[in-house]
Short mmCIF file of C-alpha atoms and ligand atoms in Angstrom, two decimals:
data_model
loop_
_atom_site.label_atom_id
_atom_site.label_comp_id
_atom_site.label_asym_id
_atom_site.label_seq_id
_atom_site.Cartn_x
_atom_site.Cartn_y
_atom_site.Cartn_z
CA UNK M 868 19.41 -30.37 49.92
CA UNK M 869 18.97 -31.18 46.30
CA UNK M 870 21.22 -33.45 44.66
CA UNK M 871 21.20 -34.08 40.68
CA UNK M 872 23.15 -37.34 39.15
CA UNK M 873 23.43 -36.94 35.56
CA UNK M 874 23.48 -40.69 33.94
CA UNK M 875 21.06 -43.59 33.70
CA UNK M 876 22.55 -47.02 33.95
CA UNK M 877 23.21 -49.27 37.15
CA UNK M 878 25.96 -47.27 38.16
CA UNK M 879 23.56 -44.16 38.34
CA UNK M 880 21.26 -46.10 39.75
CA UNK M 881 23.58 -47.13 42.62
CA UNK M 882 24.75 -44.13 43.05
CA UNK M 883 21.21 -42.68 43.77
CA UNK M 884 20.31 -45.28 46.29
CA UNK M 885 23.15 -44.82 48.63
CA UNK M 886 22.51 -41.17 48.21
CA UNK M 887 18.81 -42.08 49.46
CA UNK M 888 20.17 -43.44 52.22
CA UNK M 889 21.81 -40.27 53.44
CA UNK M 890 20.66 -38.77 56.89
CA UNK M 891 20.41 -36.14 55.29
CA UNK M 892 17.65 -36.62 53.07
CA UNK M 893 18.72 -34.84 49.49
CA UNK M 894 15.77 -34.54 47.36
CA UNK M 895 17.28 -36.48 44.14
CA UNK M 896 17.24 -35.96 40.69
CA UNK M 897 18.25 -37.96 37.64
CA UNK M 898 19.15 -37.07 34.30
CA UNK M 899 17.97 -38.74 32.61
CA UNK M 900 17.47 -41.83 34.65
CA UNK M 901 15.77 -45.07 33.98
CA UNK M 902 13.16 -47.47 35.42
CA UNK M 903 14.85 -48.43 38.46
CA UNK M 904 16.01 -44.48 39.50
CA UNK M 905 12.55 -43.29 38.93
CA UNK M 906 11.36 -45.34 42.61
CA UNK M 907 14.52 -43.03 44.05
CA UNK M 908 14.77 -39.74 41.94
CA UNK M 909 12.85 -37.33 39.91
CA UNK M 910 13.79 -38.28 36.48
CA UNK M 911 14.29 -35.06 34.18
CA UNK M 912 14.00 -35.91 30.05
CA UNK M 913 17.98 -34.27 29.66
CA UNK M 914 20.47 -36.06 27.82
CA UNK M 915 23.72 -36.96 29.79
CA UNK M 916 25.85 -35.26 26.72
CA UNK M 917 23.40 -32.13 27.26
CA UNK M 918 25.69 -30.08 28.58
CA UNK M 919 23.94 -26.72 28.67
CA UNK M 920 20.96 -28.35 29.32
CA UNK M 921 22.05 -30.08 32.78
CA UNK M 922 23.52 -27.05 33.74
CA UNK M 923 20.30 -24.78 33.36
CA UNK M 924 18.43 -27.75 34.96
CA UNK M 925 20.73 -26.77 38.07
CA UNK M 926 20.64 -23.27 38.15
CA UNK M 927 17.16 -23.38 37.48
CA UNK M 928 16.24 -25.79 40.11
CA UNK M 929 18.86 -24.49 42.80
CA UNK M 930 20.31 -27.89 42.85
CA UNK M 931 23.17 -28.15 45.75
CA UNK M 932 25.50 -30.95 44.21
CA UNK M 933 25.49 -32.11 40.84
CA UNK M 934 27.35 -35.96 40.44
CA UNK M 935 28.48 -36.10 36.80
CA UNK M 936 29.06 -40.01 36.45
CA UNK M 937 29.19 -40.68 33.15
CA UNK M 938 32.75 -40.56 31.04
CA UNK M 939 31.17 -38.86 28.08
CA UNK M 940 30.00 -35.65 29.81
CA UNK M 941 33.04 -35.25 31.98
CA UNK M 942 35.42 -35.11 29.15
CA UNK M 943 32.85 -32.47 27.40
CA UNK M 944 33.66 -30.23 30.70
CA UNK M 945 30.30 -30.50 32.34
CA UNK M 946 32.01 -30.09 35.68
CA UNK M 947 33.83 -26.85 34.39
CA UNK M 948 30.41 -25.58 33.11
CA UNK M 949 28.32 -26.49 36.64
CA UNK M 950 31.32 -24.48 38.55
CA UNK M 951 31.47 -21.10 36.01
CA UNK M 952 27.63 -21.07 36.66
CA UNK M 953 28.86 -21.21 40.58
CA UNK M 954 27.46 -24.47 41.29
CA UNK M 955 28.74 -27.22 43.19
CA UNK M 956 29.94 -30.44 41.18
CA UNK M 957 31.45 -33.47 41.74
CA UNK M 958 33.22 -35.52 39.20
CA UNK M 959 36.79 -34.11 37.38
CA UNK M 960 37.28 -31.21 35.32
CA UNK M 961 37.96 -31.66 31.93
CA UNK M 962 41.95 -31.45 31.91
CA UNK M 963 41.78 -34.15 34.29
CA UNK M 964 38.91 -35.96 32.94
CA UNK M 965 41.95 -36.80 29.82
CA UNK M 966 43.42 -38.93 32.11
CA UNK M 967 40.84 -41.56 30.82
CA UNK M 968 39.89 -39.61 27.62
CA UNK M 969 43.27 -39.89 26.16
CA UNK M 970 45.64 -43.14 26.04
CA UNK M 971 48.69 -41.00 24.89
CA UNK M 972 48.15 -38.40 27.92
CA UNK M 973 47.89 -41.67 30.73
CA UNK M 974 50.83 -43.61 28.93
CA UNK M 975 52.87 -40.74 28.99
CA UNK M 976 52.15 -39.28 32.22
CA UNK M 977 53.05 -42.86 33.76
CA UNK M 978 56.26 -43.26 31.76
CA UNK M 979 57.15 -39.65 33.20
CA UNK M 980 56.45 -40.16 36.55
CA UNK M 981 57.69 -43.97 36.71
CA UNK M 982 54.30 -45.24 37.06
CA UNK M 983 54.46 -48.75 36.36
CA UNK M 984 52.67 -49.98 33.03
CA UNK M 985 52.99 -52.16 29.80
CA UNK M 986 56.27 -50.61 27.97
CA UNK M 987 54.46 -48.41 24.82
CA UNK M 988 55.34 -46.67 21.34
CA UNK M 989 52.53 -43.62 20.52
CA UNK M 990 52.39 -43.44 16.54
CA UNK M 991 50.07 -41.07 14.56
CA UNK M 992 51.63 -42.62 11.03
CA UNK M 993 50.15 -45.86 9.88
CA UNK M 994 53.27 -46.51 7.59
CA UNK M 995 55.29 -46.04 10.58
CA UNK M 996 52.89 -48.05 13.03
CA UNK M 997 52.91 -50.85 10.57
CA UNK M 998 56.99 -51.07 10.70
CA UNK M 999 56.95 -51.14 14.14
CA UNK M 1000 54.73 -53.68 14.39
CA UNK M 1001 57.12 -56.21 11.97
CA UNK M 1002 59.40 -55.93 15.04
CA UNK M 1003 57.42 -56.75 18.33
CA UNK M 1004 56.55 -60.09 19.90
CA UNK M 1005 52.75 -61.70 19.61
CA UNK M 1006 50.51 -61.44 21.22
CA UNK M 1007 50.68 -57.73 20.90
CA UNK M 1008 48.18 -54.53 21.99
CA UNK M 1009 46.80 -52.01 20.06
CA UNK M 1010 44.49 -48.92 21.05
CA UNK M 1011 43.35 -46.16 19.41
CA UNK M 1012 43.76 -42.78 21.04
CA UNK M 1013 40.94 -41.38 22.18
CA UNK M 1014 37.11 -43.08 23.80
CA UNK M 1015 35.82 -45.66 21.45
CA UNK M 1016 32.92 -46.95 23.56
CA UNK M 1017 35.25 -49.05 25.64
CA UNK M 1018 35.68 -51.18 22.27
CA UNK M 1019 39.09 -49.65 21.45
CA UNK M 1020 41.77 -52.00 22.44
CA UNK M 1021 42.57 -55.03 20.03
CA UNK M 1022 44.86 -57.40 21.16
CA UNK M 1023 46.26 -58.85 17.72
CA UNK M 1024 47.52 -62.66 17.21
CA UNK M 1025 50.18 -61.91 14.80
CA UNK M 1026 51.37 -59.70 12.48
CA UNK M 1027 48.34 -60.30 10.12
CA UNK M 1028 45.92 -58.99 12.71
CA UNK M 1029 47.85 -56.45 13.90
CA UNK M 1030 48.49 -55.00 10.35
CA UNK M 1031 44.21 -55.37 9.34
CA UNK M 1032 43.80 -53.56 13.10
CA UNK M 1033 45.96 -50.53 12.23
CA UNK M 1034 44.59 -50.00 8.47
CA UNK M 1035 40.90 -50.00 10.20
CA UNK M 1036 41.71 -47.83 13.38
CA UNK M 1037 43.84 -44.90 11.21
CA UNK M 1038 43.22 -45.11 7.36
CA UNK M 1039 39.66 -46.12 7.75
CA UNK M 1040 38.90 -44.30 11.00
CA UNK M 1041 36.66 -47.53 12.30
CA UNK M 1042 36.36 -45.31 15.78
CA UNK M 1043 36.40 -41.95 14.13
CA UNK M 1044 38.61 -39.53 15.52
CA UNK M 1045 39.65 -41.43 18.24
CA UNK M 1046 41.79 -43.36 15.06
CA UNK M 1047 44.10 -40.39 14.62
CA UNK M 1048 47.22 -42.14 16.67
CA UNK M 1049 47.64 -45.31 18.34
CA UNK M 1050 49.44 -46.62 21.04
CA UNK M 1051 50.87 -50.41 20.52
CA UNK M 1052 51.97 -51.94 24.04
CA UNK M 1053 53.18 -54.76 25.77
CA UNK M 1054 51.10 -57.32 26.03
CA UNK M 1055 50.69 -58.43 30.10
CA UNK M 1056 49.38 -61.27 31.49
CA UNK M 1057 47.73 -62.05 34.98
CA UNK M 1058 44.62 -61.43 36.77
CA UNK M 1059 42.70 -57.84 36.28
CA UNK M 1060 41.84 -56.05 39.73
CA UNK M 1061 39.85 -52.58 39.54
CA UNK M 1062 40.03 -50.32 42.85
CA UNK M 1063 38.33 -47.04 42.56
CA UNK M 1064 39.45 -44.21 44.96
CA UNK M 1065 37.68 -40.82 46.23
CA UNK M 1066 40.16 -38.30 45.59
CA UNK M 1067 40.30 -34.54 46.22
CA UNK M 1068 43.69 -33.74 44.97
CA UNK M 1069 44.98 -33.76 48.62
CA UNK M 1070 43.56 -37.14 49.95
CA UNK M 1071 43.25 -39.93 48.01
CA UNK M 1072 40.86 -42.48 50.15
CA UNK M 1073 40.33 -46.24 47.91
CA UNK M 1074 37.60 -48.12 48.21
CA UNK M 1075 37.01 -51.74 48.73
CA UNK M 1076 38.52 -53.66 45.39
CA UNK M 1077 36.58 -55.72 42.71
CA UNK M 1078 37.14 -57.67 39.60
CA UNK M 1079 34.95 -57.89 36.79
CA UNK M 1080 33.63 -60.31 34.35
CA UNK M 1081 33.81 -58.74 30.83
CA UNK M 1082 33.20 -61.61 28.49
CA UNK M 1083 29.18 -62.55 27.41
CA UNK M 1084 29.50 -66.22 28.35
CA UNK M 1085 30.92 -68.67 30.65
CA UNK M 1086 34.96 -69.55 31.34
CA UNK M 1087 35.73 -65.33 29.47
CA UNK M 1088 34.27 -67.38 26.39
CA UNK M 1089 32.67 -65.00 23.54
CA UNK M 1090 32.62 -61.42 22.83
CA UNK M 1091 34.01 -58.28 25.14
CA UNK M 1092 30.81 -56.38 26.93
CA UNK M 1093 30.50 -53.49 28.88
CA UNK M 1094 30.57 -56.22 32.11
CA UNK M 1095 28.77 -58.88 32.34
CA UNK M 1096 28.84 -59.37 36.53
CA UNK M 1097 31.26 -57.95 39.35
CA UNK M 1098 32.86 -59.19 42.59
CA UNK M 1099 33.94 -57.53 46.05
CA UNK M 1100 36.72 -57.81 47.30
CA UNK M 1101 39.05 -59.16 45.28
CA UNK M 1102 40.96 -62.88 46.33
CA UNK M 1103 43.53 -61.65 44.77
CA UNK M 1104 44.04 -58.14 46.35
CA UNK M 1105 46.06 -58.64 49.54
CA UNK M 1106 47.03 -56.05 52.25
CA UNK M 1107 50.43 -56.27 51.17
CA UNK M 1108 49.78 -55.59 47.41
CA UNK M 1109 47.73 -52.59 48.75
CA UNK M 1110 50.40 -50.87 50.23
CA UNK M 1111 52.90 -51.48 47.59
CA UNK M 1112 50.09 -50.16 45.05
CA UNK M 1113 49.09 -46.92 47.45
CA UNK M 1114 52.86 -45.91 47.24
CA UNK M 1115 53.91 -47.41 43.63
CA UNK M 1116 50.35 -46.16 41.82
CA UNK M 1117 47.79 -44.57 44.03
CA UNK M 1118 49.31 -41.66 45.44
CA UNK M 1119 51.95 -40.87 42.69
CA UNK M 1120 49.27 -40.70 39.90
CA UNK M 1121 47.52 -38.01 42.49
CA UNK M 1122 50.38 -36.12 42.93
CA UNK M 1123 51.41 -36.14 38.91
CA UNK M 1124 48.43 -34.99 38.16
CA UNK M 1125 48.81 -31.91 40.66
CA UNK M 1126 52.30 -31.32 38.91
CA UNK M 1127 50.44 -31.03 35.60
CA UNK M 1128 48.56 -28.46 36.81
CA UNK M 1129 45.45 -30.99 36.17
CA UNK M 1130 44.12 -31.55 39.69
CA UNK M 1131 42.34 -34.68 40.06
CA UNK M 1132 38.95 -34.60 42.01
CA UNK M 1133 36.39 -37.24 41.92
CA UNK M 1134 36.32 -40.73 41.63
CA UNK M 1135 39.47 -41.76 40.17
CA UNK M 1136 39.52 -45.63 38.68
CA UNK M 1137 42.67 -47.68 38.80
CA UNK M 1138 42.71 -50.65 35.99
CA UNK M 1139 45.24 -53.23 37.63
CA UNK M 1140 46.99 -56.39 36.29
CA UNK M 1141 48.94 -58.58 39.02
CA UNK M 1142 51.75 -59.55 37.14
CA UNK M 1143 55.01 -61.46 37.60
CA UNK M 1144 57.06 -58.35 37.73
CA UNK M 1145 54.05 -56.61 40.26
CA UNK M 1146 51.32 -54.36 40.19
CA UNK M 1147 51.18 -52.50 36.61
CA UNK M 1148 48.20 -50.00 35.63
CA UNK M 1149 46.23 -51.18 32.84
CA UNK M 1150 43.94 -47.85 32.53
CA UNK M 1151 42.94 -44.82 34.43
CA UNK M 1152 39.13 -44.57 34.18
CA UNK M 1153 38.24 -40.63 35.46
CA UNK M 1154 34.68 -41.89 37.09
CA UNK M 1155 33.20 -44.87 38.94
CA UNK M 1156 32.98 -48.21 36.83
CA UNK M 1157 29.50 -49.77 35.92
CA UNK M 1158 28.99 -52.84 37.17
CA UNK M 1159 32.21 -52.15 39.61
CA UNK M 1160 29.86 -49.46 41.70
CA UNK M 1161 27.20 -51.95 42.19
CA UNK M 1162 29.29 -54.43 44.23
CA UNK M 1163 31.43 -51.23 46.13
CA UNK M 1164 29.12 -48.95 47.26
CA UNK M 1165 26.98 -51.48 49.08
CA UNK M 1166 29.75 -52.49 51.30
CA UNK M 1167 30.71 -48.42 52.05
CA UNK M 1168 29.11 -47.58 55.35
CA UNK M 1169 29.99 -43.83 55.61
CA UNK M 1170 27.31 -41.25 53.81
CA UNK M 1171 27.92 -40.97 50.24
CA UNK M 1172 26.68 -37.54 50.20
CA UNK M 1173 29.16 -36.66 52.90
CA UNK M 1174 32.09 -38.04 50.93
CA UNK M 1175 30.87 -36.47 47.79
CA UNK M 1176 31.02 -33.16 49.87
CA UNK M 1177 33.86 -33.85 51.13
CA UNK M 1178 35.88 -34.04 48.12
CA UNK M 1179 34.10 -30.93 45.54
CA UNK M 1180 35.08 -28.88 49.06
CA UNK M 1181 38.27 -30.04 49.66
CA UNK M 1182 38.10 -31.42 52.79
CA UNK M 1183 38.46 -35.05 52.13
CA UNK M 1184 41.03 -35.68 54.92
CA UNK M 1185 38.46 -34.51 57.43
CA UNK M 1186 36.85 -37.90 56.87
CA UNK M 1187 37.28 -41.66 57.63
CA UNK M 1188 35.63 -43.87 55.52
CA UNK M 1189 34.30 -46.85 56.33
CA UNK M 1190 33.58 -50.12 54.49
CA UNK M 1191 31.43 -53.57 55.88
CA UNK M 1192 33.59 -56.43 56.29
CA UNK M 1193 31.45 -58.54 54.04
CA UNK M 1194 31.63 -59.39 49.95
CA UNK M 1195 28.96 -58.71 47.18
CA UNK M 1196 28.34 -59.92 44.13
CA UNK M 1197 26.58 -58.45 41.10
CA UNK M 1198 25.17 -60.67 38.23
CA UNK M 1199 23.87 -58.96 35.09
CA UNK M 1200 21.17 -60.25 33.18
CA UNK M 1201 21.35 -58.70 29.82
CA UNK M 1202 18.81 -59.02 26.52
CA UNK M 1203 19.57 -62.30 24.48
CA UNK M 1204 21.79 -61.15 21.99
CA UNK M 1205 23.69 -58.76 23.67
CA UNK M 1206 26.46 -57.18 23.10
CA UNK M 1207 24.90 -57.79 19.23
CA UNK M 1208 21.39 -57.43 18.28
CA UNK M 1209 18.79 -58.21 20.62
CA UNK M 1210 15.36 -57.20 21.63
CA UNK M 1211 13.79 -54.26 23.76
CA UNK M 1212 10.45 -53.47 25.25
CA UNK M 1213 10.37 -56.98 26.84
CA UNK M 1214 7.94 -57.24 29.91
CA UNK M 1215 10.61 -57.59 33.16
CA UNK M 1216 8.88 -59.66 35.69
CA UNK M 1217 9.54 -61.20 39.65
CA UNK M 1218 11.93 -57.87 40.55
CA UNK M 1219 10.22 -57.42 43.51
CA UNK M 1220 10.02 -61.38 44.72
CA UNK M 1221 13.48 -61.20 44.30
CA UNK M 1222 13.73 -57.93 46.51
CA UNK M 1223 11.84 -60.02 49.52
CA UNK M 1224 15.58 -60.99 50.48
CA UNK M 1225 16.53 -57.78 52.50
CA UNK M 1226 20.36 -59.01 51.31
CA UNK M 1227 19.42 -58.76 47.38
CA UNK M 1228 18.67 -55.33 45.51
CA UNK M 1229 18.01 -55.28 41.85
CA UNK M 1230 20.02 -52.36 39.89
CA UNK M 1231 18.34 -51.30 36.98
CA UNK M 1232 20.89 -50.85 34.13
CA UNK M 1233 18.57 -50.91 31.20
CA UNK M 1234 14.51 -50.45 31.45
CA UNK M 1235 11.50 -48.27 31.34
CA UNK M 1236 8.55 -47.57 32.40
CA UNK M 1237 5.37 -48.50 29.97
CA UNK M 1238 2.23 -46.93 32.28
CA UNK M 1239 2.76 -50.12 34.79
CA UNK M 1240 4.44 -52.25 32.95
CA UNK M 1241 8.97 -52.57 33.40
CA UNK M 1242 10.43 -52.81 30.23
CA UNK M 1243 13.65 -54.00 28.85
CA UNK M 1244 15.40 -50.78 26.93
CA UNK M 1245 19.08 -51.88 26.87
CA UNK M 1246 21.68 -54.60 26.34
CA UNK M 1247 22.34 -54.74 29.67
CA UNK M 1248 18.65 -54.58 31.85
CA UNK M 1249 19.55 -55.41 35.37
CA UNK M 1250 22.45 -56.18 38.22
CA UNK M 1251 21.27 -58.94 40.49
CA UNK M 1252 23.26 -57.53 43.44
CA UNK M 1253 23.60 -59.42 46.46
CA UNK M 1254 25.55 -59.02 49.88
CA UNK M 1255 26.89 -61.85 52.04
CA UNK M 1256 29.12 -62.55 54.80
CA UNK M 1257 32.20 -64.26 52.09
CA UNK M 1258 31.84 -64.49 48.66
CA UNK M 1259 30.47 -67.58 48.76
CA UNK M 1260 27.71 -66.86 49.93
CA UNK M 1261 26.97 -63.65 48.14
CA UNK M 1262 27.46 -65.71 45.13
CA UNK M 1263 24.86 -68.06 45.65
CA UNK M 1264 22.54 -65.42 47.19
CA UNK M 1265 22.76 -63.43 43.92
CA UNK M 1266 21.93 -66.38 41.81
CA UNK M 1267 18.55 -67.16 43.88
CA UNK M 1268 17.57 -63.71 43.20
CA UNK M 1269 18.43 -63.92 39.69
CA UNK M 1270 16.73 -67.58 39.53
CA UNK M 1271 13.32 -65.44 40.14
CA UNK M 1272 13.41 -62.56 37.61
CA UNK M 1273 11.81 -63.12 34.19
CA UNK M 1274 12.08 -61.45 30.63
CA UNK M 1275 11.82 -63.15 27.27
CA UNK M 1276 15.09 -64.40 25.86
CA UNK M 1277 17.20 -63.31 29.35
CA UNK M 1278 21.16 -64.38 29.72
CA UNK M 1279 23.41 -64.22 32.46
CA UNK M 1280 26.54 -66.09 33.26
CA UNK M 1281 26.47 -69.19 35.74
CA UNK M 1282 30.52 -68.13 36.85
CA UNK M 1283 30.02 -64.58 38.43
CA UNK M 1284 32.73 -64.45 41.34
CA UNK M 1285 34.17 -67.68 40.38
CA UNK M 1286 37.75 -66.31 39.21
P1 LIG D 1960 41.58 -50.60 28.37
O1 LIG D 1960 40.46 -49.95 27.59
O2 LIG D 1960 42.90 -49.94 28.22
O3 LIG D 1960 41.18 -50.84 29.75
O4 LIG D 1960 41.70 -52.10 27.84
C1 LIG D 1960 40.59 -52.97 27.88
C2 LIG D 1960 41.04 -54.36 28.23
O5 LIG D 1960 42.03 -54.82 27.30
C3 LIG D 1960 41.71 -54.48 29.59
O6 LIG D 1960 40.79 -54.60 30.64
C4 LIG D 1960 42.55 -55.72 29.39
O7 LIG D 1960 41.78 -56.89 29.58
C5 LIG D 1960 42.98 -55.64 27.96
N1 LIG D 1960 44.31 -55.02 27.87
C6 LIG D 1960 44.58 -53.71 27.71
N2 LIG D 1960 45.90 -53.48 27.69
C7 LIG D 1960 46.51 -54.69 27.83
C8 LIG D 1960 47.87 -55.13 27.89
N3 LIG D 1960 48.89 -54.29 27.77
N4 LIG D 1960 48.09 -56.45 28.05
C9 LIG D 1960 47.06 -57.33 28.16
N5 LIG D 1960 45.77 -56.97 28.11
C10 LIG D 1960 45.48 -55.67 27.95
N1 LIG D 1961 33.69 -51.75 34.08
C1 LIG D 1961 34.66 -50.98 33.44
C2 LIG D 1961 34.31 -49.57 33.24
O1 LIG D 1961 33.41 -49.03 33.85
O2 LIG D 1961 34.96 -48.94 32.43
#
């Protein structure tokens, strides 16, 4: 069986090696991969965005399964492309993909369904916006429409901010198009819990929660990042709160999709704040999270490629789904600098001392191959991932493998899994 996964970060790269785990032995592909996936997976030189060109790849190469992980490709309709071509995808269409790809579509279908979430205005008139925003309580939350690179969301001081946020997001269109409206919410506080879920549109099975670490430095000090470290499970997430989200969140967000006519298969990503009043959804992400996957996956025992089968078939019920009883912790180690300037082409060095430990593997997020030599090629280069019976142990476990991995100018944080 040949399986393609179109991406190259950690989560692709996590992604691949449970998949090369698989009794059934898929012959893997990558597009385009990085210098991790290449030990795993035939890299191919296509661009994730490459629509048409991932598509031909598969017909071409009779690939069984294609995994679109990636936000960006999904909401271009990659999936809806692999399946007029007749081949088998995994990953939403693209009218479901817009349950991530637009904030007015999620904030709306939630408000229609009773979905609980921060209370909202949607405005597509600066002059109107700005009004508004002489009448709501500090701190307050803005967000422009559509994807900005995860950058956004502003959460504004006072009126001040708010008012500089708005004129940058729609009159001077800071995140292009994704400027044309805004939606200013409620601003929530409490802790920030992510649970993915397989999901067919019939069966919605979640996986094991996590929290992440989105800060650069220690104590959420510094600017946002893409994630600088991840934790499984959650302290937070209780058995209790996980029935009370399954029926208040989980299963009605499946089942409004289906009403919309917008059927939701794939990995769908619930953004969670435990707040005073309860659960509330933060975001819908329409995909796996990156540096979530590299703490989840390791703790699911069932075959990924079965799941993944499972759901582009429709016969996710048929399945139980198993998880370890253990915890896992991922630490990133990104280029000094990062998320601002910083270097690349750095020699990476002690990966594979670190990979002695049977309980540590190294996710590449960010490198490349220079004839032998690993190179740095991102912001983020690696995920330091470690398992362990608690937390506590995974925690420290993590760090010794980070303690032995080298590259000029490296920074992680000391407080992964400390929250
Ligand atoms: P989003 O892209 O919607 O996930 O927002 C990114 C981050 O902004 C979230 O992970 C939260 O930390 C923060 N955020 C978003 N919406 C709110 C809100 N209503 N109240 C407080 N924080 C928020
Ligand atoms: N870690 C958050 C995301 O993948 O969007």
């Amino acid at each position: 069986m040949k399986v393609l996964v179109v991406g190259g970060g950690g989560r692709e790269h996590t992604i691949i090696w449970k998949l090369a785990q698989s009794p059934h032995k898929p012959e893997l592909f990558a597009a385009p991969g990085n210098g991790g996936i290449s030990k795993l997976a035939t890299c191919v030189d296509i661009k994730a965005t490459d629509v048409e060109g991932v598509v031909q790849f598969a017909k071409e190469n009779s690939i069984d399964l294609t995994v679109v992980a990636p936000d960006d490709p999904l909401m271009l309709g990659m999936v809806d492309r692999l399946e007029a071509e007749g081949l088998r995808a995994f990953g939403p269409r693209q009218n479901a993909a817009i349950i991530e790809g637009s904030k007015v579509f999620s904030k709306d279908l939630m408000k229609k369904y009773g979905i609980p979430t921060a209370a909202y205005e949607v405005f597509d008139n600066s002059e109107e916006a700005l009004s508004y925003l002489q009448t709501v309580s500090y701190p307050t939350v803005i967000k422009a429409e559509g994807l900005a690179l995860g950058k956004g969301v502003i959460i504004a001081a006072d009126y001040e901010e708010a008012k500089a946020t708005v004129r940058d997001i729609m009159c001077d269109r800071v995140f292009g198009e994704a400027g044309s409206r805004v939606v200013i919410e409620e601003f929530l506080t409490g802790q920030e819990v992510s649970v993915l879920a397989f999901t067919d549109g019939k069966t919605l099975c979640p996986m094991v929660s996590a929290q992440d670490h989105k800060r650069a430095y220690d104590h959420d000090e510094g600017p946002n990042t893409g994630g600088m470290g991840t934790f499984s499970p959650s302290r937070l997430y209780s058995e209790k709160i996980h029935e009370e989200c399954m029926k208040n969140i989980f299963i009605p967000t499946m089942k409004a999709m289906n009403q919309e006519g917008r059927t939701f298969k794939g990995v769908l990503y619930f953004g969670l704040i435990m707040t005073k009043d309860g659960v509330k959804v933060i975001e819908y992400n329409a995909r796996f999270g990156d540096p979530e996957t590299q703490v989840v996956l390791p703790r699911l025992q069932t075959d990924l490629l079965e799941i993944f089968m499972a759901v582009a078939e429709e016969r996710l019920k048929e399945l139980t789904i198993e998880w370890t009883d253990n915890a896992a912790v991922c630490v990133v180690l990104a280029s000094g600098g990062y998320p601002k300037a910083y270097a690349k082409g750095l020699p990476i060095h002690g990966i594979e001392t670190a990979e002695e430990d049977k309980d540590i593997t190294v996710f590449h997020a960010g490198t490349a191959w220079n004839g032998e030599q690993l190179l740095t090629a991102g912001g983020r280069v690696l995920g330091v991932t470690a398992v362990g019976p608690n937390l506590e142990k995974a925690i420290n476990k993590a760090y010794e493998g980070a303690s032995k991995i080298y590259f000029d100018k490296v920074h992680y944080r000391r407080d992964i899994g400390r929250k």
